[in-house]
mmCIF file of N, CA and C in Angstrom:
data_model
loop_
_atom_site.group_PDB
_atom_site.id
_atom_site.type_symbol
_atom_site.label_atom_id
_atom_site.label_comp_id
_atom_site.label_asym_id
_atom_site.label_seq_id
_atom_site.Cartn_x
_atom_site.Cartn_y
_atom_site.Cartn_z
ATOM 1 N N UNK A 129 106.215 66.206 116.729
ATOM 2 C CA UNK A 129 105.523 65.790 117.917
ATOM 3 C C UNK A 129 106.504 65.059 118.816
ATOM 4 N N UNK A 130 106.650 65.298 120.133
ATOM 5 C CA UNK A 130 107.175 64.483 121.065
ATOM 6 C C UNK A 130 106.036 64.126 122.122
ATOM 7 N N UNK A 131 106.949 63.012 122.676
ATOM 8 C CA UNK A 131 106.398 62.863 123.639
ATOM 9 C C UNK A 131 107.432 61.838 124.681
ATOM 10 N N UNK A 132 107.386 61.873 126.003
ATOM 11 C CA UNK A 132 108.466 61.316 126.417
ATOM 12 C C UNK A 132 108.002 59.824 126.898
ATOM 13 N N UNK A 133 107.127 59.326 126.980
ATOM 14 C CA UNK A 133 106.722 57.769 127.410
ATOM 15 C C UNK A 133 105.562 57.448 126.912
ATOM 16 N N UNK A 134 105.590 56.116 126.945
ATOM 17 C CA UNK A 134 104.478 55.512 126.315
ATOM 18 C C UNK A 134 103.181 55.870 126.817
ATOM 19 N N UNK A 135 103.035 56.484 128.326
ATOM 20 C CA UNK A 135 101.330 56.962 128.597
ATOM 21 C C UNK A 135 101.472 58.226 127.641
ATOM 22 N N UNK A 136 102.528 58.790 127.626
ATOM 23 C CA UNK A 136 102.231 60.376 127.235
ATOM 24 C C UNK A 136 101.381 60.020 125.514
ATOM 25 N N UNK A 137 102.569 59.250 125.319
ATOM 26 C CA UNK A 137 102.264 58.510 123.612
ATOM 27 C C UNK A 137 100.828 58.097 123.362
ATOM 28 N N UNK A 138 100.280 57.585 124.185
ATOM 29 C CA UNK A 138 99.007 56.851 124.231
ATOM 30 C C UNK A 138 98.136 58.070 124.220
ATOM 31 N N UNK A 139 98.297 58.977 125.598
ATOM 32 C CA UNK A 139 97.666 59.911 125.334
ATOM 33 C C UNK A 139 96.924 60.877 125.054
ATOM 34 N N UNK A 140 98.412 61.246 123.887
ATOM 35 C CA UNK A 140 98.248 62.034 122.951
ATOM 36 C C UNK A 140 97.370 61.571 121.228
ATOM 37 N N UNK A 141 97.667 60.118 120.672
ATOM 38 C CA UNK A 141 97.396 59.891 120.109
ATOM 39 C C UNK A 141 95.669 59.332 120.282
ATOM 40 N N UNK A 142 95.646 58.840 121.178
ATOM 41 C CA UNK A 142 93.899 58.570 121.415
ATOM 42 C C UNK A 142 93.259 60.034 121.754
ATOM 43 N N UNK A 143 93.626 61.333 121.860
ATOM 44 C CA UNK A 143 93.350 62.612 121.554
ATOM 45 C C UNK A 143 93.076 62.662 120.078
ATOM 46 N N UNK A 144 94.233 62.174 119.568
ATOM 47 C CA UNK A 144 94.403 62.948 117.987
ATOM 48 C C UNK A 144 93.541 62.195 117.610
ATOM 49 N N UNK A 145 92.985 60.603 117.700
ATOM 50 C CA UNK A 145 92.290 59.829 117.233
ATOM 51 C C UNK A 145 90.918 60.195 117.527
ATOM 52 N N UNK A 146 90.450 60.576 118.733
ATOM 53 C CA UNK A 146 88.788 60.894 119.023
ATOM 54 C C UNK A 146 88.432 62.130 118.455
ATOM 55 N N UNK A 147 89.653 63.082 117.886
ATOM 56 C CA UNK A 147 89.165 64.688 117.095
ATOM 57 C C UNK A 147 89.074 63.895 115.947
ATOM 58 N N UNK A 148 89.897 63.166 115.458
ATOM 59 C CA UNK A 148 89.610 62.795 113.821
ATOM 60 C C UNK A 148 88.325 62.240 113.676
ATOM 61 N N UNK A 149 87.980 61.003 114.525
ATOM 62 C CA UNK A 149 86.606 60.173 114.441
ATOM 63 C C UNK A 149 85.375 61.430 114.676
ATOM 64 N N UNK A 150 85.384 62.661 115.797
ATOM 65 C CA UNK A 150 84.721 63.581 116.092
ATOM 66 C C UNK A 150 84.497 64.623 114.468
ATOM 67 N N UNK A 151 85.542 64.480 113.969
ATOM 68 C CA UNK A 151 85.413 65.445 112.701
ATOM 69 C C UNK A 151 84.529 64.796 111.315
ATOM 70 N N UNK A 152 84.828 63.160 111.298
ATOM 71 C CA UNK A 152 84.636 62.455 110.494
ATOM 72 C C UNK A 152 83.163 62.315 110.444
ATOM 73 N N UNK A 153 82.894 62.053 111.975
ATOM 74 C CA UNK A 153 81.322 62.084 111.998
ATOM 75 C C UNK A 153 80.329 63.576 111.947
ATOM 76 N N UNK A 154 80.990 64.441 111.832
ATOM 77 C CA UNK A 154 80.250 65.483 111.875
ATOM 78 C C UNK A 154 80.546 66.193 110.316
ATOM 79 N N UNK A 155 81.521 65.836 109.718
ATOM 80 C CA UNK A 155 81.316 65.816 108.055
ATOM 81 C C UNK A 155 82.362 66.893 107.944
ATOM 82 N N UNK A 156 83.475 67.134 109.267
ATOM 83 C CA UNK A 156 84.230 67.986 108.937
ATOM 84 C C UNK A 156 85.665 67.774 108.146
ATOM 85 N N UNK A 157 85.702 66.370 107.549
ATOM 86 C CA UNK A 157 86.688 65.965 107.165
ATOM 87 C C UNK A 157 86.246 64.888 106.350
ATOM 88 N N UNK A 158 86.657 64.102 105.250
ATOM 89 C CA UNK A 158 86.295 63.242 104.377
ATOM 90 C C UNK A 158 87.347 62.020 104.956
ATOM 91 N N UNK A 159 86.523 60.584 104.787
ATOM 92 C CA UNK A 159 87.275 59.703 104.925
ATOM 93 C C UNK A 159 88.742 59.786 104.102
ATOM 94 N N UNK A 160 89.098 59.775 103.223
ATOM 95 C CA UNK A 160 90.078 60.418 102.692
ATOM 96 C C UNK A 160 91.570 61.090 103.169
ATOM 97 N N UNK A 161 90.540 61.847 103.657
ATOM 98 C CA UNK A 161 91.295 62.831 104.732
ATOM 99 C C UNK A 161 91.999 62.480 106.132
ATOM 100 N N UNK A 162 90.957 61.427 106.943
ATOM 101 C CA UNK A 162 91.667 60.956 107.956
ATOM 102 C C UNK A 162 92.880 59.953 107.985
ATOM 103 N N UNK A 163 92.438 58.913 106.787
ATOM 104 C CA UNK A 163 93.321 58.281 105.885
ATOM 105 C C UNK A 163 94.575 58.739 106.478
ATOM 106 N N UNK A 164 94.837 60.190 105.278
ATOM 107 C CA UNK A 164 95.946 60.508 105.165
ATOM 108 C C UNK A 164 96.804 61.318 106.424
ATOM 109 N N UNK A 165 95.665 61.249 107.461
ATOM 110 C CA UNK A 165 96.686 62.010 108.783
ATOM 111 C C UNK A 165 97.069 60.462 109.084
ATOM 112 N N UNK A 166 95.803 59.746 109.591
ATOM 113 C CA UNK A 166 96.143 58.658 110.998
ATOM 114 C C UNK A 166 95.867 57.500 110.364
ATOM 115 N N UNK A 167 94.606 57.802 109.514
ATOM 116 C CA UNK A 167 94.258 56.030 109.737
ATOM 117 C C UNK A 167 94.677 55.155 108.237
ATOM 118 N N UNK A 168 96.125 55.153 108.316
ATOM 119 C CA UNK A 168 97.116 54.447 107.441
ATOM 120 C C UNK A 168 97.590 52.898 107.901
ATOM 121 N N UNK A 169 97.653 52.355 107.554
ATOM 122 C CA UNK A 169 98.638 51.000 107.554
ATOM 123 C C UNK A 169 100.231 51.131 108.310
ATOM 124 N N UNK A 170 101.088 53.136 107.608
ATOM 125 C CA UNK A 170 102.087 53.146 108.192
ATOM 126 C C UNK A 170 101.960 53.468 109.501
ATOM 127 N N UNK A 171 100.772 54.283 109.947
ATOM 128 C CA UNK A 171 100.519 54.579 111.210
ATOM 129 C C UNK A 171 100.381 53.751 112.473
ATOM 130 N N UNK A 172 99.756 52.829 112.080
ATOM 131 C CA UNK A 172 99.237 51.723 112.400
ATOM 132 C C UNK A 172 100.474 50.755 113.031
ATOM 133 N N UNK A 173 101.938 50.402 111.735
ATOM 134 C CA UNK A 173 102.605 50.255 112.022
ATOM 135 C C UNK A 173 103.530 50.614 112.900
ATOM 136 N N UNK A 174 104.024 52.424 113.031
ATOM 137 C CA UNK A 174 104.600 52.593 113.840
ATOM 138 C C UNK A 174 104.323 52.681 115.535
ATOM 139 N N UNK A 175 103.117 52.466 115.539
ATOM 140 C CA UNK A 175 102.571 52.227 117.128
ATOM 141 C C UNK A 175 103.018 50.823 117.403
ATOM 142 N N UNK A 176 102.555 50.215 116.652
ATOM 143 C CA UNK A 176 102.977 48.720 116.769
ATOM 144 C C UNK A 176 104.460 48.615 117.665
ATOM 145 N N UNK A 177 105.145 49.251 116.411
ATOM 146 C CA UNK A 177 106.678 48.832 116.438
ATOM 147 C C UNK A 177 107.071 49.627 118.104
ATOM 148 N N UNK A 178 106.093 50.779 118.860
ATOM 149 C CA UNK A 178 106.709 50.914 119.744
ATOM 150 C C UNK A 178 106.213 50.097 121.169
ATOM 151 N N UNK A 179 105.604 49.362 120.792
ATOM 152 C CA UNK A 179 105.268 48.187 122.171
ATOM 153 C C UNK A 179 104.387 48.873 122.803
ATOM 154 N N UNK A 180 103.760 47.736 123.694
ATOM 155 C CA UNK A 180 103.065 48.326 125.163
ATOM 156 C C UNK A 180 101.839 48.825 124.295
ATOM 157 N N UNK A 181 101.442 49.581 123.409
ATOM 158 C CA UNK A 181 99.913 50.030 122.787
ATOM 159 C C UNK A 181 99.365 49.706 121.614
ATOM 160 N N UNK A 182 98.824 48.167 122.078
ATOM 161 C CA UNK A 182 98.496 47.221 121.710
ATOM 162 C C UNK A 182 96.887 47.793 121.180
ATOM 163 N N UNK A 183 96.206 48.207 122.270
ATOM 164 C CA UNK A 183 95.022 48.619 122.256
ATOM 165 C C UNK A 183 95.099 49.608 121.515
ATOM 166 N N UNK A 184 95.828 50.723 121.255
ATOM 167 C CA UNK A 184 95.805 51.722 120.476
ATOM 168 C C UNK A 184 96.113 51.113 118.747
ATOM 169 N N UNK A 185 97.130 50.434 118.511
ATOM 170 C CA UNK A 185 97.024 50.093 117.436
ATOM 171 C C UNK A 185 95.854 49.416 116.794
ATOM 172 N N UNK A 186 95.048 48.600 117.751
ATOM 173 C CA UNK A 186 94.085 48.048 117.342
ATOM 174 C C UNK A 186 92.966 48.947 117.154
ATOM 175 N N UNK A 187 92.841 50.192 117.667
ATOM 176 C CA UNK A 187 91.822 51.233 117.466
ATOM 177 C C UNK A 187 92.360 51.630 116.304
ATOM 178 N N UNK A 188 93.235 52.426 115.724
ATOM 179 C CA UNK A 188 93.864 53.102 114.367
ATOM 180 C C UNK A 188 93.588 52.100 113.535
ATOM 181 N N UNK A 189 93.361 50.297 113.841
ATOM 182 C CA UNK A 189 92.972 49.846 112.485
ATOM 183 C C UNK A 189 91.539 49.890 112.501
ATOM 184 N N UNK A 190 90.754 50.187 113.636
ATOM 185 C CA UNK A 190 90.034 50.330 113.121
ATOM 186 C C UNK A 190 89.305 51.394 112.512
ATOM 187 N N UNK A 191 89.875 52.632 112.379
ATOM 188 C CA UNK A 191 89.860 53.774 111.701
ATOM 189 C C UNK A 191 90.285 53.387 110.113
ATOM 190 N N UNK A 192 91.415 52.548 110.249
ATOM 191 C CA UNK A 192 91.387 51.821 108.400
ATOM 192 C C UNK A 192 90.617 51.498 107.722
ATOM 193 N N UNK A 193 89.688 50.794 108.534
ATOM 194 C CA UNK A 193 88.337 49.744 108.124
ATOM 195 C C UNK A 193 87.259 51.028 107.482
ATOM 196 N N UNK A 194 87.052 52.233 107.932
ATOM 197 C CA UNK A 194 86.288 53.025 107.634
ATOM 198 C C UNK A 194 85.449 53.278 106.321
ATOM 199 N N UNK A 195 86.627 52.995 105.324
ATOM 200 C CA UNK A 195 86.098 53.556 104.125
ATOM 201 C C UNK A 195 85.881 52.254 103.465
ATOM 202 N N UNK A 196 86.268 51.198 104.107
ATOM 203 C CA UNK A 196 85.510 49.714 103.552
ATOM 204 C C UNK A 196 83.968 49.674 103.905
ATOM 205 N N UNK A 197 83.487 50.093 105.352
ATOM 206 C CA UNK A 197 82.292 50.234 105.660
ATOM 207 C C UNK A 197 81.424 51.217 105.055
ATOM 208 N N UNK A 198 81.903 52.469 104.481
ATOM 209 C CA UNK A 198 81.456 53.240 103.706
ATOM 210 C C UNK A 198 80.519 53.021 102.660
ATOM 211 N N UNK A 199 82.097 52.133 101.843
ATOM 212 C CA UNK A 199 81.843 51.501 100.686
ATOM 213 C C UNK A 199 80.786 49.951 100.220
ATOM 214 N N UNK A 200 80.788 48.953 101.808
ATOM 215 C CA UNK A 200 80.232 47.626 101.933
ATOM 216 C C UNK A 200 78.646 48.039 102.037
ATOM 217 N N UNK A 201 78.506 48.556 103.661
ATOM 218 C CA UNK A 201 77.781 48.431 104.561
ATOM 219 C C UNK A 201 77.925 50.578 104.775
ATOM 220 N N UNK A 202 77.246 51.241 103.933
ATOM 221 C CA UNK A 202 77.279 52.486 104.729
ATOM 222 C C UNK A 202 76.237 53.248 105.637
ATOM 223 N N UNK A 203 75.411 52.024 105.905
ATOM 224 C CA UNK A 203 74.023 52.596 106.985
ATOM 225 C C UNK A 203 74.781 52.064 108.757
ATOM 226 N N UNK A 204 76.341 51.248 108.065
ATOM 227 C CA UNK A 204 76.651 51.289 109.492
ATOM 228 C C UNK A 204 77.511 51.847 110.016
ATOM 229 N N UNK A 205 77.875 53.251 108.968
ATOM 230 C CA UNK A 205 79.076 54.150 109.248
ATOM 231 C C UNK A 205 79.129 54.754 110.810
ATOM 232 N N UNK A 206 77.871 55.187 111.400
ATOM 233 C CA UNK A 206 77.382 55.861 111.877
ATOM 234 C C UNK A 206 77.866 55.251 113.204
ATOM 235 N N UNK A 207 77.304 53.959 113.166
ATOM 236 C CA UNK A 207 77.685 53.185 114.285
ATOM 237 C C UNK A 207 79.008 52.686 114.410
ATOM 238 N N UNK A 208 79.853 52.612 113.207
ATOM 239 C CA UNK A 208 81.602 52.769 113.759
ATOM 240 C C UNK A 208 81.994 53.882 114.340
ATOM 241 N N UNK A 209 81.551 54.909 114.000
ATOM 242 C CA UNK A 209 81.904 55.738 114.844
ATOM 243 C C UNK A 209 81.798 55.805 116.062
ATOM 244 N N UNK A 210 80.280 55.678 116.209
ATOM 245 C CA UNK A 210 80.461 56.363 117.610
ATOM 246 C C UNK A 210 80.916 54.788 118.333
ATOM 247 N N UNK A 211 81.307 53.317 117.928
ATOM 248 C CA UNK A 211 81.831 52.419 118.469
ATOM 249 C C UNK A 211 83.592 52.486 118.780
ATOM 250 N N UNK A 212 83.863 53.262 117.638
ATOM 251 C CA UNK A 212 85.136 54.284 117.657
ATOM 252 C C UNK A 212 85.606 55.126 119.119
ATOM 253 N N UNK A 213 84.217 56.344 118.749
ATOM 254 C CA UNK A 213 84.580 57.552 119.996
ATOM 255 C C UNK A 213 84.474 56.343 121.618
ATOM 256 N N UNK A 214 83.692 55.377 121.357
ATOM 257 C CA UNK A 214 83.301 54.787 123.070
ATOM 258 C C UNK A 214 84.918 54.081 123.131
ATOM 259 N N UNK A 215 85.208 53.486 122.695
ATOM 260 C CA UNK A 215 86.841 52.737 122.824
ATOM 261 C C UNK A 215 87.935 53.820 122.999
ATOM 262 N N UNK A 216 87.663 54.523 122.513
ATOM 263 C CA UNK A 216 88.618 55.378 122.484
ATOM 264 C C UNK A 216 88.467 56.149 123.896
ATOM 265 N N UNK A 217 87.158 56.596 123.882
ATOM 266 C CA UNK A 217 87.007 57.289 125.252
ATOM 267 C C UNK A 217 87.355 56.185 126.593
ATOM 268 N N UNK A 218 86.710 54.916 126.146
ATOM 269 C CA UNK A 218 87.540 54.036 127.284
ATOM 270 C C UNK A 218 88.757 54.121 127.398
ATOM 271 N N UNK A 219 89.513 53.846 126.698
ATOM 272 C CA UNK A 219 91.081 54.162 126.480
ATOM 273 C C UNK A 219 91.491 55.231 127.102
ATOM 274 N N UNK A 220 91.197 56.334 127.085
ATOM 275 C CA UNK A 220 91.552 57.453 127.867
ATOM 276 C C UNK A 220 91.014 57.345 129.396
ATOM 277 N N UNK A 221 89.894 56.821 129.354
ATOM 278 C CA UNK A 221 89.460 56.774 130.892
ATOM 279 C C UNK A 221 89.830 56.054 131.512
ATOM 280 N N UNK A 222 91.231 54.624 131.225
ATOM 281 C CA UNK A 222 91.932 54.456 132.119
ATOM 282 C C UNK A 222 93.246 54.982 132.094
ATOM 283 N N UNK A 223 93.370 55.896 131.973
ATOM 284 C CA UNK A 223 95.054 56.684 131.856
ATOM 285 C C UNK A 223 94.483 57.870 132.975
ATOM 286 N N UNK A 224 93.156 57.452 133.602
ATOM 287 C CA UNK A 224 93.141 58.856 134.551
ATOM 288 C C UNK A 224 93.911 58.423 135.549
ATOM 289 N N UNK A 225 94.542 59.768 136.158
ATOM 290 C CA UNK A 225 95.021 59.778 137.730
ATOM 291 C C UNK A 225 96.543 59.245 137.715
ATOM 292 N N UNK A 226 96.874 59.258 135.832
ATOM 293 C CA UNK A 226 98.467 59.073 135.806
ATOM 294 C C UNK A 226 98.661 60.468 135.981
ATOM 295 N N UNK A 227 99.785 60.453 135.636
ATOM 296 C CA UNK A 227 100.227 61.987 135.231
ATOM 297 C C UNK A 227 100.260 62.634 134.377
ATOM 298 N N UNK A 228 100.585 64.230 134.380
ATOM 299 C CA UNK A 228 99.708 64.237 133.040
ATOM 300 C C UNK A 228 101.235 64.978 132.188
ATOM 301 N N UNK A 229 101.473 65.164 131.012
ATOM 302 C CA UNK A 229 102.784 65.478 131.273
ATOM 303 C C UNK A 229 103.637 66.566 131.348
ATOM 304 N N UNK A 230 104.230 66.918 131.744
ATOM 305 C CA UNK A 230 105.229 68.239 131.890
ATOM 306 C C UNK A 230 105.658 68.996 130.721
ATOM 307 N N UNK A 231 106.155 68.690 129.913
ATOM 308 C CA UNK A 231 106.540 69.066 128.822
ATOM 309 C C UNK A 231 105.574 69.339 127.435
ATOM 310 N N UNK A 232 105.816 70.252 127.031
ATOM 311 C CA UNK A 232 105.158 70.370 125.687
ATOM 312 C C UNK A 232 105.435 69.522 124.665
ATOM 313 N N UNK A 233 104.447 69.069 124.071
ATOM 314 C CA UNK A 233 104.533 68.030 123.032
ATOM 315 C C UNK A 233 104.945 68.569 121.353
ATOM 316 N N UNK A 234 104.673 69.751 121.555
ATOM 317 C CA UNK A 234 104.709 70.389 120.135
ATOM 318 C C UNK A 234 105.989 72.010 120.182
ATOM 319 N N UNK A 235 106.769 71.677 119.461
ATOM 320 C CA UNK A 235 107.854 72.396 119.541
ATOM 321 C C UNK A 235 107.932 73.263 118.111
#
């Protein structure tokens, strides 16, 4: 995956993040599963480490939290999610009217 700046970065990854939460809630993927693409600790970390998406890291943890709520509280799975897809969709809805980017991300 590339990407050349931090909007592109942002993005792309609050894309990859609203298909995973979109899959999770519709039973097309097991907590488990998202785990092991995005919602990791290392993932988590390397957003961190690249500055500026602050807000994004703080969404991917909360994709961590998932399978604690599962496991605690699972009548309120339902509602992380879609508290998930709304942040996330905020997140994208202020990156409108940047640019969008030139280059292909996937090589």
């Amino acid at each position: 995956m590339r990407a050349n700046n931090n909007v592109d970065k942002k993005r792309l990854l609050l894309l990859l993040n609203l298909g995973v939460v979109y899959a999770l809630k519709n039973k097309a993927i097991t907590i488990d599963e998202a785990e092991n693409y995005i919602f990791n600790p290392y993932t988590v970390n390397k957003i961190e480490k690249e500055g500026g998406l602050d807000e994004l890291a703080f969404l991917y943890s909360l994709g961590c939290e998932l399978e604690d709520v599962l496991s605690l509280i699972p009548d309120m799975l339902e509602n992380n999610f879609n508290d998930l897809i709304e942040k996330t969709l905020d997140q994208l809805n202020k990156l409108k009217g940047l640019d969008s980017p030139k280059d292909k991300w996937y090589e």
